[in-house]
Amino acid sequence: MTDIVVVDDNQVLLNVISEIFKECGYTVRTATGGFAALAQIRIRIPHVLLSDLNMLGMSGFELLSVVRRRFPEIVAIAMSGADPGANVLPGIAADAFYAKGTTNVAQLVEIVRAIENRRDVYAARAAAPIWVQGMPIDRSDTSTVLVSCPECLRAFPHTLPGNSPFQDQRCCPHCFEPVQLAIVRHSREPDKTIFPTSEVAKQASESAARVRRFSGEPTGRMYQP
């Protein structure tokens, strides 16, 4: 697995992660949002997708949900600076999770290398809900959103409960197929997670050297931020 698409609306962090994986020998394409990522995937299906969760426009919750259903062969890794945990958050259509800002960036390279070598990655996947944007049908009534059924593609209204975020299951009124739903609330501003410049350079160099040492390749240039 050498082809990676990295998605993040933090341009600085996007550039850092991209350069680190290029230094480690991966082919890397970038996107600043969910719709741009889908455009990259349509051009060529990558082996790995790294996506931030909280993004403007189409969130990572929605993107990963779409990718899981349309491109199940892609190994997906979710990233977030809002959750310090090391495991995939419940309901997220991802095979691994990286906590931005709380673990060093070299750990992300190790996560990708570990997940791409797992033979049970597809069998280990748990069922994930369909994440949809919480856009009300009527501005005067924000309690009801419009949902499209993934089976018959027809839309139907869905009433939101009081808690947020939430997961729920509805039966499509058209084809009667059960639809497991989750509503995402969009970020109002881009993620601002940063890494100290000196630390990024050190971690990038160490990760690249480690990958080359495992593969038997000679060490080359080192990433300079």
Short mmCIF file of C-alpha atoms in Angstrom, two decimals:
data_model
loop_
_atom_site.label_atom_id
_atom_site.label_comp_id
_atom_site.label_asym_id
_atom_site.label_seq_id
_atom_site.Cartn_x
_atom_site.Cartn_y
_atom_site.Cartn_z
CA MET A 1 0.00 0.00 0.00
CA THR A 2 1.85 3.07 -1.22
CA ASP A 3 -0.83 5.48 -2.46
CA ILE A 4 -2.28 7.79 0.20
CA VAL A 5 -4.83 10.61 0.17
CA VAL A 6 -4.54 13.01 3.15
CA VAL A 7 -7.54 15.23 3.97
CA ASP A 8 -7.42 18.16 6.39
CA ASP A 9 -8.65 21.77 6.28
CA ASN A 10 -5.57 22.84 8.27
CA GLN A 11 -3.26 23.64 5.34
CA VAL A 12 -0.10 23.80 7.46
CA LEU A 13 -0.71 20.42 9.06
CA LEU A 14 -1.74 18.98 5.70
CA ASN A 15 1.61 20.01 4.20
CA VAL A 16 3.55 18.59 7.15
CA ILE A 17 1.83 15.19 7.02
CA SER A 18 2.17 15.07 3.23
CA GLU A 19 5.92 15.73 3.32
CA ILE A 20 6.50 13.16 6.04
CA PHE A 21 4.82 10.37 4.07
CA LYS A 22 6.58 11.39 0.86
CA GLU A 23 9.85 11.16 2.79
CA CYS A 24 8.86 7.64 3.80
CA GLY A 25 8.36 6.60 0.17
CA TYR A 26 4.60 6.96 -0.20
CA THR A 27 2.77 8.55 -3.12
CA VAL A 28 0.71 11.30 -1.49
CA ARG A 29 -2.21 13.40 -2.71
CA THR A 30 -3.90 16.02 -0.56
CA ALA A 31 -7.35 17.56 -0.21
CA THR A 32 -8.62 20.36 2.03
CA GLY A 33 -12.14 18.94 2.41
CA GLY A 34 -14.43 15.98 1.86
CA PHE A 35 -15.64 16.93 -1.61
CA ALA A 36 -12.08 17.54 -2.84
CA ALA A 37 -11.08 14.16 -1.40
CA LEU A 38 -13.84 12.39 -3.33
CA ALA A 39 -12.60 14.08 -6.52
CA GLN A 40 -9.10 12.71 -5.84
CA ILE A 41 -10.51 9.23 -5.21
CA ARG A 42 -12.45 9.32 -8.49
CA ILE A 43 -9.23 10.05 -10.35
CA ARG A 44 -7.45 7.09 -8.74
CA ILE A 45 -8.52 4.92 -5.82
CA PRO A 46 -5.83 5.13 -3.09
CA HIS A 47 -4.74 2.35 -0.78
CA VAL A 48 -5.07 4.51 2.35
CA LEU A 49 -7.22 7.52 3.26
CA LEU A 50 -6.19 9.76 6.18
CA SER A 51 -8.99 12.13 7.07
CA ASP A 52 -9.56 14.73 9.75
CA LEU A 53 -13.02 14.46 11.31
CA ASN A 54 -13.93 18.09 12.01
CA MET A 55 -13.75 19.98 8.72
CA LEU A 56 -15.70 22.73 7.04
CA GLY A 57 -18.05 21.71 4.22
CA MET A 58 -18.21 17.89 4.13
CA SER A 59 -16.89 16.63 7.45
CA GLY A 60 -14.65 13.62 7.92
CA PHE A 61 -17.57 11.79 9.54
CA GLU A 62 -19.51 12.07 6.27
CA LEU A 63 -16.50 11.43 4.01
CA LEU A 64 -15.51 8.22 5.78
CA SER A 65 -19.14 7.05 5.72
CA VAL A 66 -19.33 7.58 1.94
CA VAL A 67 -15.94 5.95 1.32
CA ARG A 68 -16.83 2.88 3.40
CA ARG A 69 -19.89 2.27 1.22
CA ARG A 70 -18.57 3.29 -2.19
CA PHE A 71 -14.91 2.26 -1.87
CA PRO A 72 -14.70 -0.47 0.81
CA GLU A 73 -11.26 -1.54 -0.43
CA ILE A 74 -9.72 1.71 0.90
CA VAL A 75 -8.13 1.47 4.35
CA ALA A 76 -9.38 4.52 6.27
CA ILE A 77 -7.69 6.27 9.20
CA ALA A 78 -9.55 9.01 11.08
CA MET A 79 -7.68 11.95 12.65
CA SER A 80 -8.87 14.44 15.25
CA GLY A 81 -7.40 16.93 17.65
CA ALA A 82 -10.57 16.97 19.73
CA ASP A 83 -10.31 13.43 21.13
CA PRO A 84 -7.21 12.23 23.01
CA GLY A 85 -8.05 8.52 22.75
CA ALA A 86 -6.06 5.96 20.77
CA ASN A 87 -8.98 3.90 19.48
CA VAL A 88 -11.50 4.47 16.72
CA LEU A 89 -14.44 6.46 18.06
CA PRO A 90 -17.76 4.52 18.17
CA GLY A 91 -19.70 4.73 14.93
CA ILE A 92 -16.83 6.13 12.82
CA ALA A 93 -16.25 4.26 9.53
CA ALA A 94 -12.47 4.01 10.01
CA ASP A 95 -9.98 1.19 10.52
CA ALA A 96 -7.67 3.17 12.84
CA PHE A 97 -7.50 6.49 14.68
CA TYR A 98 -4.77 9.12 15.20
CA ALA A 99 -5.11 11.77 17.92
CA LYS A 100 -3.54 14.91 16.44
CA GLY A 101 -1.48 17.01 18.79
CA THR A 102 -1.54 14.52 21.69
CA THR A 103 0.79 11.89 20.18
CA ASN A 104 3.88 12.59 18.10
CA VAL A 105 3.49 12.74 14.35
CA ALA A 106 5.84 9.78 13.87
CA GLN A 107 3.14 7.65 15.50
CA LEU A 108 0.91 8.32 12.48
CA VAL A 109 3.48 6.67 10.20
CA GLU A 110 3.58 3.67 12.50
CA ILE A 111 -0.23 3.45 12.46
CA VAL A 112 -0.26 3.40 8.65
CA ARG A 113 2.50 0.80 8.46
CA ALA A 114 0.69 -1.41 11.00
CA ILE A 115 -2.73 -1.16 9.38
CA GLU A 116 -1.45 -1.82 5.86
CA ASN A 117 0.15 -5.08 7.03
CA ARG A 118 -2.96 -6.39 8.79
CA ARG A 119 -4.59 -9.28 6.97
CA ASP A 120 -7.81 -9.02 8.99
CA VAL A 121 -8.43 -5.31 8.43
CA TYR A 122 -11.65 -5.85 6.46
CA ALA A 123 -12.97 -8.68 8.62
CA ALA A 124 -12.41 -6.61 11.77
CA ARG A 125 -14.68 -3.80 10.64
CA ALA A 126 -17.73 -3.11 12.74
CA ALA A 127 -21.00 -1.80 11.33
CA ALA A 128 -20.99 1.99 11.11
CA PRO A 129 -23.95 4.34 10.72
CA ILE A 130 -24.52 6.67 7.80
CA TRP A 131 -23.31 10.13 8.82
CA VAL A 132 -25.38 12.95 7.39
CA GLN A 133 -25.24 16.71 7.75
CA GLY A 134 -27.73 18.11 10.24
CA MET A 135 -29.36 20.60 7.87
CA PRO A 136 -32.98 21.43 8.71
CA ILE A 137 -35.64 21.29 6.01
CA ASP A 138 -37.12 24.55 7.23
CA ARG A 139 -35.15 27.29 9.04
CA SER A 140 -38.15 27.85 11.28
CA ASP A 141 -38.04 24.19 12.39
CA THR A 142 -34.51 22.94 13.05
CA SER A 143 -35.73 19.69 14.60
CA THR A 144 -36.30 17.92 11.26
CA VAL A 145 -33.68 17.05 8.62
CA LEU A 146 -33.89 15.43 5.18
CA VAL A 147 -32.19 12.03 4.80
CA SER A 148 -31.54 10.00 1.64
CA CYS A 149 -31.99 6.23 1.85
CA PRO A 150 -28.81 4.43 0.66
CA GLU A 151 -30.88 1.58 -0.79
CA CYS A 152 -33.62 3.28 -2.85
CA LEU A 153 -31.99 6.77 -2.88
CA ARG A 154 -35.30 8.43 -2.01
CA ALA A 155 -35.34 11.19 0.60
CA PHE A 156 -37.44 11.25 3.75
CA PRO A 157 -37.71 13.60 6.76
CA HIS A 158 -36.15 12.61 10.06
CA THR A 159 -36.90 14.25 13.42
CA LEU A 160 -33.85 14.95 15.55
CA PRO A 161 -33.83 14.05 19.24
CA GLY A 162 -32.66 16.64 21.75
CA ASN A 163 -29.17 15.24 22.37
CA SER A 164 -26.25 16.01 20.05
CA PRO A 165 -24.41 14.24 18.55
CA PHE A 166 -26.60 11.21 18.31
CA GLN A 167 -27.12 7.92 16.51
CA ASP A 168 -30.49 6.48 15.61
CA GLN A 169 -32.11 3.90 13.39
CA ARG A 170 -35.01 4.62 11.06
CA CYS A 171 -36.95 2.53 8.60
CA CYS A 172 -37.15 4.06 5.12
CA PRO A 173 -40.83 4.85 4.46
CA HIS A 174 -40.35 4.04 0.76
CA CYS A 175 -38.50 0.70 0.62
CA PHE A 176 -38.78 -0.18 4.35
CA GLU A 177 -35.01 -0.79 4.62
CA PRO A 178 -33.55 -0.13 8.12
CA VAL A 179 -31.22 2.87 8.00
CA GLN A 180 -28.73 3.46 10.82
CA LEU A 181 -28.11 7.20 11.06
CA ALA A 182 -25.77 9.60 12.83
CA ILE A 183 -26.00 13.38 12.60
CA VAL A 184 -22.84 15.50 12.44
CA ARG A 185 -22.64 19.13 13.51
CA HIS A 186 -20.17 21.01 11.33
CA SER A 187 -17.17 22.94 12.58
CA ARG A 188 -17.41 26.70 12.30
CA GLU A 189 -13.68 27.18 11.70
CA PRO A 190 -10.72 25.09 10.44
CA ASP A 191 -8.72 22.94 12.82
CA LYS A 192 -5.68 24.77 14.24
CA THR A 193 -3.67 21.85 15.60
CA ILE A 194 0.07 22.51 15.23
CA PHE A 195 3.35 20.71 15.93
CA PRO A 196 6.61 22.36 17.05
CA THR A 197 8.77 22.80 13.93
CA SER A 198 11.91 21.22 15.40
CA GLU A 199 9.96 18.23 16.69
CA VAL A 200 8.28 17.65 13.32
CA ALA A 201 11.62 17.70 11.51
CA LYS A 202 13.13 15.26 14.01
CA GLN A 203 10.17 12.87 13.89
CA ALA A 204 9.97 12.99 10.10
CA SER A 205 13.66 12.15 9.74
CA GLU A 206 13.45 9.32 12.25
CA SER A 207 10.34 7.84 10.60
CA ALA A 208 11.85 8.01 7.11
CA ALA A 209 15.11 6.44 8.30
CA ARG A 210 13.22 3.66 10.07
CA VAL A 211 11.19 2.85 6.95
CA ARG A 212 14.29 2.78 4.76
CA ARG A 213 16.12 0.61 7.28
CA PHE A 214 13.29 -1.93 7.21
CA SER A 215 13.19 -1.94 3.39
CA GLY A 216 16.96 -1.98 2.92
CA GLU A 217 17.01 1.28 0.99
CA PRO A 218 19.76 3.86 1.51
CA THR A 219 18.84 6.96 3.49
CA GLY A 220 18.25 10.05 1.38
CA ARG A 221 17.42 13.66 2.02
CA MET A 222 15.75 14.64 5.25
CA TYR A 223 12.56 16.68 5.51
CA GLN A 224 13.17 20.37 6.13
CA PRO A 225 10.02 22.27 7.25
#
